[in-house]
């Protein structure tokens, strides 16, 4: 058996894992050593330890990269679970179909997108990825294969969507795409002076635009707390000539000895970026530029240096969401930590299909933080307390450190979910949040 070092996107944890692979969707579940465990692995785009299993093995799915069926009349596509969202879009956009939900990178697999029930900038309109999955096959270590859909084995469907790879391995999935005229989008950027203005703008933006998302200057304080840029977009209704997919144009060729993200670079970037656009700008933009801006820089995660970085993504629900978000932003600005990537978005009312799905109606805030050790841990402690007080929760796909109590409080259905875990599957994340205080 092969063993290799794996890391996730945040590069905080690097650990050797035994490696198994599925060469085809027809392969049997691997026979793992007695007493060991295995975790399906997609493309490692989760930030923390939810895609790692250091004391056990990983089950690679990258060879499951075949399309099975695509009906260009109905927009139903069936493919193996290791197919990347980028590959689906490359095939279907020229034929007038788009994925209904995409995260901020197209370099994730279909299996990974289901297992984290990922959300996009259009959550307020269409819900999360799992809302558009028609069915999939779940392969268990017992060798059973179940077709799961909202109607067939619905309880296994609910456990596996957002199920963090713990219920078995998804071998293929069938998705419903949505029609588009072409690859272009109409994007408008509006500057807002503080959090109150963001909330006012969102009311209107969410009703007229399919996609809305805001960048926040995480260092601003006082009357400027939460100032930023709101982007709202719709797919263009007329087709325009496509341009070649950009994939990677530039890249970070090495890991610098220290993080390039520090207080000085952050202050400079945030000030320049906030003041850059004119008050209101409208652009005709290729979908890749709007939906996956970071995909143009290969290995951008290396900017954070050898110690890596954490992302903190929470959602705070209901009436108190704006006040709680203000408190979170105050704590972050006071600490003078954070990074260029600070994103705020309103989740809509759609019910997510997974038992452990992250989205819930309210505000979601996501920030990257260079791994600076103790001072960051102190800040995270403060943020955790604010999130818990507001009945919010953190996103496992982005997490590498949340305390067990916060997970169990944010996901009270975790014990019900645990009944569906495949006895051969485990992850570093799951052991941490269910066994630690
Ligand atoms: C730049 C960037 C932007 C992002 N933006 C967003 C965003 O806007 N919204 C959002 O929701 N997420 C976002 N993410 C997170 C990312 O979408 C998720 O972590 C996604 O699940 C990663 O997919 P992956 O294929 O890399 O899977 P991995 O990270 O390898 O694995 C993720 C989980 O899926 C499980 N899994 C993988 N394949 C299978 C399978 N075949 N069967 C069963 N389980 C499987 C794994 O066990 C693991 O639990 C972003 C990530 C990056 C790097």
mmCIF file of N, CA and C in Angstrom, residues 35 199 224 235 262 387:
data_model
loop_
_atom_site.group_PDB
_atom_site.id
_atom_site.type_symbol
_atom_site.label_atom_id
_atom_site.label_comp_id
_atom_site.label_asym_id
_atom_site.label_seq_id
_atom_site.Cartn_x
_atom_site.Cartn_y
_atom_site.Cartn_z
ATOM 1 N N UNK A 35 -9.010 -2.399 12.221
ATOM 2 C CA UNK A 35 -8.784 -1.347 13.227
ATOM 3 C C UNK A 35 -8.459 -0.001 12.606
ATOM 4 N N UNK A 199 -26.683 46.131 4.717
ATOM 5 C CA UNK A 199 -27.967 45.446 4.939
ATOM 6 C C UNK A 199 -29.075 46.097 4.103
ATOM 7 N N UNK A 224 -17.193 53.480 10.130
ATOM 8 C CA UNK A 224 -16.894 52.759 8.883
ATOM 9 C C UNK A 224 -16.905 51.242 9.061
ATOM 10 N N UNK A 235 -26.839 36.136 -14.928
ATOM 11 C CA UNK A 235 -26.360 35.624 -16.209
ATOM 12 C C UNK A 235 -26.933 36.507 -17.312
ATOM 13 N N UNK A 262 0.354 40.514 6.080
ATOM 14 C CA UNK A 262 0.629 41.010 7.431
ATOM 15 C C UNK A 262 -0.102 42.343 7.598
ATOM 16 N N UNK A 387 -20.349 33.837 18.235
ATOM 17 C CA UNK A 387 -21.155 32.991 17.338
ATOM 18 C C UNK A 387 -22.130 32.147 18.165
#
